[in-house]
Structures are given as C-alpha cells and as structure tokens.
Amino acid sequence: MSGTTQKYRNFVAEPMGEKSVTELAGIGETLGGRLTEAGFDKAYTVLGQYLVLKKDQELFKDWMKDVCHASSKQASDCYNCLNDWCEEFM
C-alpha cells in the first residue's frame, strides 16, 4: 500500500458500517457535501453505486465527475479505495 494516504488506509482497514461519505479517500468536505445533496451521504451508498456500475473504473469515475464534479485524481482515489475495500471484505 505504498503511496496511499492515511485516510485510505483507515478506510480499507475495517468494515464500512455507517461511515460518512467524507471518510472515503478522495472525498473531502466539498465533494462530500455535493454527494450528500445528491443522496449519497454514507460511504455504503457510494459503494452501492460502484457495484451498480459493475466495478467499472471509467464508469465510476465519470459518475463521480458528473455527480459531484470530482477531479480525475479524486475519482481515482475514491475508486481505488472502494475497490480495495471490496477485495478485503467482499
């Protein structure tokens, strides 16, 4: 996991539970607010969208850009966080 943030490591280290959307890697207060306004207030709701998009990286990144105006890096960080969490817990 070299090159990952502490936020990423914290997220993928344990079950998701009721974590806020802002606990996902790449999602700060601004993007978190936009996601919450769109109905994605918990990390598990974003995970649901990731799964609906069949774990497809490009579709998920495009969705992130459309819904909360995430940059490519922010969308990639969030995708990698969810992808690695799924590998660990699903």
Backbone as a chain_set.jsonl record, in Angstrom:
{"seq": "MSGTTQKYRNFVAEPMGEKSVTELAGIGETLGGRLTEAGFDKAYTVLGQYLVLKKDQELFKDWMKDVCHASSKQASDCYNCLNDWCEEFM", "coords": {"N": [[0.813, -1.202, 0.0], [2.031, 1.186, -0.507], [2.336, 4.674, -1.039], [-0.237, 5.358, -0.517], [-2.814, 7.214, 1.178], [-3.295, 8.149, 4.64], [-5.974, 8.331, 5.213], [-7.08, 6.635, 3.281], [-5.902, 4.177, 4.086], [-7.038, 3.899, 6.642], [-9.726, 3.611, 5.95], [-9.889, 1.216, 4.377], [-9.117, -0.643, 6.219], [-11.02, -1.649, 7.925], [-14.441, -2.82, 8.539], [-17.132, -1.171, 6.76], [-19.544, -0.127, 7.878], [-21.389, 2.531, 9.239], [-20.029, 4.66, 8.094], [-19.316, 8.011, 7.14], [-19.666, 9.638, 3.958], [-17.515, 11.305, 3.554], [-15.388, 9.978, 4.611], [-14.312, 8.382, 2.72], [-11.508, 7.85, 0.618], [-10.246, 10.565, -1.255], [-12.508, 12.098, -1.051], [-13.472, 15.029, 0.216], [-14.719, 17.694, 2.319], [-16.113, 19.433, 0.551], [-16.731, 17.89, -1.818], [-18.02, 15.864, -0.48], [-20.247, 17.205, 0.52], [-21.574, 17.796, -1.875], [-22.112, 15.199, -2.787], [-23.764, 14.327, -0.707], [-25.95, 16.046, -1.047], [-26.873, 14.955, -3.389], [-27.903, 12.638, -2.481], [-26.177, 10.719, -1.539], [-25.035, 10.139, 1.214], [-23.708, 8.429, 2.925], [-20.887, 6.218, 3.091], [-21.514, 3.651, 2.25], [-23.571, 4.079, 0.418], [-22.304, 5.169, -1.775], [-20.68, 3.014, -2.335], [-22.692, 1.273, -3.162], [-23.432, 2.456, -5.613], [-21.033, 2.11, -6.981], [-21.061, -0.668, -7.173], [-23.42, -1.035, -8.688], [-22.531, 0.006, -11.06], [-20.981, -2.038, -11.837], [-18.371, -2.281, -10.873], [-16.758, -0.949, -12.659], [-14.104, 0.981, -13.605], [-13.864, 3.325, -15.3], [-16.562, 4.033, -15.779], [-17.372, 4.533, -13.136], [-15.67, 6.659, -12.395], [-16.519, 8.593, -14.245], [-19.145, 8.901, -13.365], [-18.645, 9.995, -10.799], [-17.483, 12.429, -11.558], [-19.655, 13.611, -12.847], [-21.679, 13.721, -10.832], [-20.586, 14.97, -8.516], [-18.635, 16.662, -9.397], [-15.983, 15.783, -9.244], [-12.412, 15.707, -9.487], [-10.158, 14.026, -11.772], [-8.177, 12.745, -10.251], [-9.329, 12.708, -7.66], [-11.61, 11.126, -8.153], [-10.361, 8.767, -8.964], [-8.951, 8.106, -6.619], [-11.094, 7.591, -4.879], [-12.349, 5.47, -6.228], [-10.277, 3.514, -6.13], [-10.088, 3.15, -3.386], [-12.649, 2.073, -2.734], [-12.587, -0.2, -4.372], [-10.4, -1.652, -3.332], [-11.349, -2.007, -0.734], [-13.504, -3.686, -1.227], [-12.165, -5.96, -2.182], [-11.019, -6.774, 0.158], [-13.159, -7.191, 1.965], [-15.387, -8.344, 0.71]], "CA": [[0.0, 0.0, 0.0], [2.868, 2.381, -0.527], [1.773, 5.764, -1.8], [-1.624, 5.603, -0.145], [-2.986, 8.175, 2.267], [-3.769, 7.614, 5.905], [-7.421, 8.221, 5.081], [-7.301, 5.396, 2.53], [-5.54, 3.037, 4.941], [-8.052, 3.793, 7.691], [-10.991, 3.136, 5.389], [-9.84, -0.182, 3.932], [-8.662, -1.494, 7.317], [-12.107, -2.131, 8.767], [-15.759, -2.796, 7.896], [-17.629, 0.162, 6.425], [-20.548, 0.32, 8.84], [-22.13, 3.77, 8.962], [-19.072, 5.741, 7.82], [-19.731, 9.124, 6.301], [-19.084, 9.668, 2.62], [-16.244, 12.032, 3.598], [-14.316, 9.087, 5.054], [-13.739, 7.749, 1.53], [-10.337, 8.526, 0.046], [-10.561, 11.456, -2.371], [-13.735, 12.862, -0.792], [-13.361, 15.979, 1.309], [-15.97, 18.329, 2.72], [-16.827, 19.994, -0.602], [-17.317, 16.8, -2.596], [-18.941, 15.18, 0.417], [-21.48, 17.985, 0.52], [-22.25, 17.591, -3.16], [-22.635, 13.835, -2.803], [-24.879, 14.282, 0.237], [-27.074, 16.707, -1.718], [-27.357, 14.032, -4.424], [-28.463, 11.461, -1.831], [-25.109, 9.774, -1.196], [-24.483, 10.685, 2.449], [-22.899, 7.407, 3.601], [-19.944, 5.519, 2.213], [-22.148, 2.478, 1.646], [-24.39, 4.472, -0.734], [-21.359, 5.294, -2.89], [-20.346, 1.626, -2.651], [-23.808, 0.751, -3.944], [-23.302, 2.963, -6.985], [-19.853, 1.413, -7.518], [-21.487, -2.025, -7.531], [-24.382, -0.91, -9.79], [-21.715, 0.24, -12.256], [-20.25, -3.291, -12.031], [-16.972, -2.056, -10.501], [-16.054, -0.423, -13.837], [-13.377, 2.184, -13.199], [-14.187, 4.505, -16.103], [-17.945, 4.428, -15.494], [-17.441, 5.112, -11.794], [-15.019, 7.975, -12.421], [-17.411, 9.503, -14.967], [-20.257, 9.182, -12.45], [-18.135, 10.924, -9.772], [-17.318, 13.743, -12.18], [-20.987, 14.154, -13.126], [-22.486, 13.938, -9.627], [-20.007, 15.915, -7.534], [-17.576, 17.436, -10.054], [-14.678, 15.315, -8.763], [-11.31, 15.688, -10.448], [-9.743, 12.662, -12.119], [-7.457, 12.173, -9.113], [-10.285, 12.435, -6.586], [-12.421, 9.99, -8.575], [-9.492, 7.582, -8.929], [-8.698, 7.776, -5.211], [-12.308, 7.004, -4.337], [-12.495, 4.157, -6.875], [-9.28, 2.587, -5.577], [-10.477, 2.899, -2.001], [-13.773, 1.132, -2.744], [-12.146, -1.445, -4.998], [-9.575, -2.381, -2.378], [-12.21, -2.397, 0.379], [-14.264, -4.86, -1.691], [-11.267, -7.109, -2.212], [-10.744, -7.172, 1.545], [-14.331, -7.541, 2.763], [-16.484, -8.998, -0.03]], "C": [[0.853, 1.261, 0.0], [2.233, 3.428, -1.428], [0.315, 6.048, -1.48], [-1.685, 6.567, 1.033], [-3.436, 7.463, 3.542], [-5.282, 7.417, 5.86], [-7.8, 6.931, 4.354], [-7.037, 4.184, 3.417], [-6.557, 2.829, 6.056], [-9.347, 3.192, 7.144], [-10.939, 1.649, 5.05], [-9.455, -1.146, 5.049], [-9.794, -2.116, 8.12], [-13.426, -2.114, 8.012], [-16.292, -1.373, 7.763], [-18.627, 0.701, 7.447], [-21.293, 1.555, 8.365], [-21.202, 4.949, 8.641], [-19.669, 6.778, 6.879], [-19.042, 9.037, 4.942], [-17.711, 10.366, 2.637], [-15.092, 11.179, 4.127], [-13.709, 8.296, 3.904], [-12.535, 8.55, 1.058], [-10.792, 9.368, -1.145], [-11.774, 12.337, -2.141], [-13.544, 13.736, 0.445], [-14.72, 16.592, 1.607], [-16.776, 18.845, 1.526], [-17.504, 18.902, -1.413], [-18.317, 16.018, -1.752], [-20.286, 15.894, 0.481], [-22.272, 17.804, -0.76], [-22.859, 16.194, -3.252], [-23.846, 13.706, -1.878], [-26.123, 14.914, -0.379], [-27.7, 15.806, -2.776], [-27.898, 12.73, -3.836], [-27.448, 10.41, -1.416], [-24.378, 10.265, 0.053], [-23.58, 9.709, 3.196], [-21.992, 6.715, 2.595], [-20.61, 4.331, 1.527], [-23.054, 2.842, 0.475], [-23.519, 4.661, -1.969], [-20.887, 3.901, -3.306], [-21.451, 1.001, -3.499], [-23.74, 1.189, -5.394], [-22.128, 2.297, -7.689], [-20.25, 0.006, -7.976], [-22.495, -2.01, -8.678], [-23.637, -0.723, -11.119], [-20.754, -0.923, -12.523], [-18.746, -3.141, -11.828], [-16.117, -1.533, -11.657], [-15.417, 0.925, -13.502], [-13.795, 3.417, -13.987], [-15.618, 4.977, -15.86], [-18.066, 5.084, -14.139], [-16.82, 6.505, -11.767], [-15.891, 9.001, -13.143], [-18.604, 9.882, -14.092], [-19.827, 10.19, -11.386], [-17.992, 12.337, -10.342], [-18.67, 14.401, -12.418], [-21.721, 14.563, -11.847], [-21.897, 15.001, -8.708], [-18.838, 16.717, -8.087], [-16.187, 17.08, -9.519], [-13.642, 15.442, -9.872], [-10.978, 14.235, -10.767], [-9.037, 11.994, -10.95], [-8.406, 11.82, -7.976], [-11.14, 11.21, -6.914], [-11.614, 8.695, -8.536], [-9.211, 7.144, -7.502], [-9.909, 7.085, -4.597], [-12.529, 5.609, -4.926], [-11.539, 3.143, -6.258], [-9.607, 2.201, -4.144], [-11.605, 1.862, -1.943], [-13.37, -0.223, -3.313], [-11.332, -2.288, -4.018], [-10.378, -2.815, -1.151], [-12.991, -3.653, 0.002], [-13.395, -6.101, -1.735], [-11.004, -7.651, -0.807], [-11.968, -7.755, 2.245], [-15.465, -8.232, 2.013], [-16.021, -10.273, -0.678]], "O": [[0.407, 2.305, 0.476], [1.658, 3.096, -2.465], [-0.302, 6.9, -2.118], [-0.721, 6.711, 1.785], [-3.895, 6.321, 3.508], [-5.804, 6.446, 6.408], [-8.723, 6.225, 4.761], [-7.859, 3.271, 3.487], [-6.899, 1.69, 6.376], [-9.982, 2.365, 7.798], [-11.852, 0.903, 5.402], [-9.466, -2.358, 4.838], [-9.554, -3.022, 8.919], [-13.536, -1.473, 6.967], [-15.949, -0.489, 8.548], [-18.552, 1.868, 7.832], [-21.766, 1.614, 7.23], [-21.554, 6.102, 8.89], [-20.419, 6.458, 5.957], [-17.975, 8.438, 4.804], [-16.847, 10.048, 1.82], [-13.941, 11.613, 4.096], [-12.702, 7.613, 4.086], [-12.544, 9.78, 1.094], [-11.623, 8.933, -1.943], [-12.049, 13.231, -2.941], [-13.466, 13.24, 1.569], [-15.751, 16.064, 1.192], [-17.998, 18.704, 1.5], [-18.706, 18.969, -1.671], [-19.343, 15.565, -2.258], [-21.338, 15.254, 0.493], [-23.496, 17.673, -0.732], [-23.98, 16.026, -3.733], [-24.832, 13.055, -2.224], [-27.224, 14.379, -0.248], [-28.902, 15.877, -3.033], [-28.301, 11.829, -4.572], [-27.826, 9.321, -0.985], [-23.249, 10.748, -0.029], [-22.767, 10.13, 4.019], [-22.297, 6.642, 1.405], [-20.317, 4.032, 0.369], [-23.293, 1.998, -0.389], [-23.941, 4.35, -3.083], [-20.713, 3.636, -4.496], [-21.166, 0.276, -4.452], [-23.964, 0.388, -6.302], [-22.222, 1.957, -8.868], [-19.825, -0.452, -9.037], [-22.441, -2.874, -9.552], [-24.058, -1.228, -12.159], [-19.832, -0.806, -13.33], [-17.948, -3.782, -12.512], [-14.893, -1.66, -11.634], [-16.108, 1.884, -13.161], [-14.056, 4.461, -13.39], [-15.867, 6.177, -15.746], [-18.775, 6.079, -13.99], [-17.385, 7.426, -11.178], [-15.993, 10.147, -12.706], [-19.027, 11.038, -14.075], [-20.559, 11.138, -11.101], [-18.339, 13.318, -9.684], [-18.822, 15.606, -12.217], [-22.318, 15.638, -11.793], [-22.626, 15.84, -8.18], [-18.127, 17.381, -7.332], [-15.329, 17.948, -9.358], [-13.961, 15.3, -11.053], [-11.466, 13.321, -10.101], [-9.262, 10.815, -10.68], [-8.297, 10.742, -7.39], [-11.367, 10.359, -6.054], [-12.123, 7.652, -8.124], [-9.229, 5.95, -7.201], [-9.762, 6.1, -3.873], [-12.859, 4.673, -4.198], [-11.947, 2.037, -5.903], [-9.42, 1.052, -3.744], [-11.523, 0.89, -1.192], [-13.769, -1.266, -2.795], [-11.551, -3.492, -3.892], [-10.115, -3.878, -0.588], [-13.127, -4.573, 0.809], [-13.845, -7.185, -1.362], [-10.794, -8.85, -0.624], [-11.847, -8.698, 3.027], [-16.427, -8.669, 2.644], [-16.809, -10.95, -1.338]]}, "num_chains": 1, "name": "protein.A"}
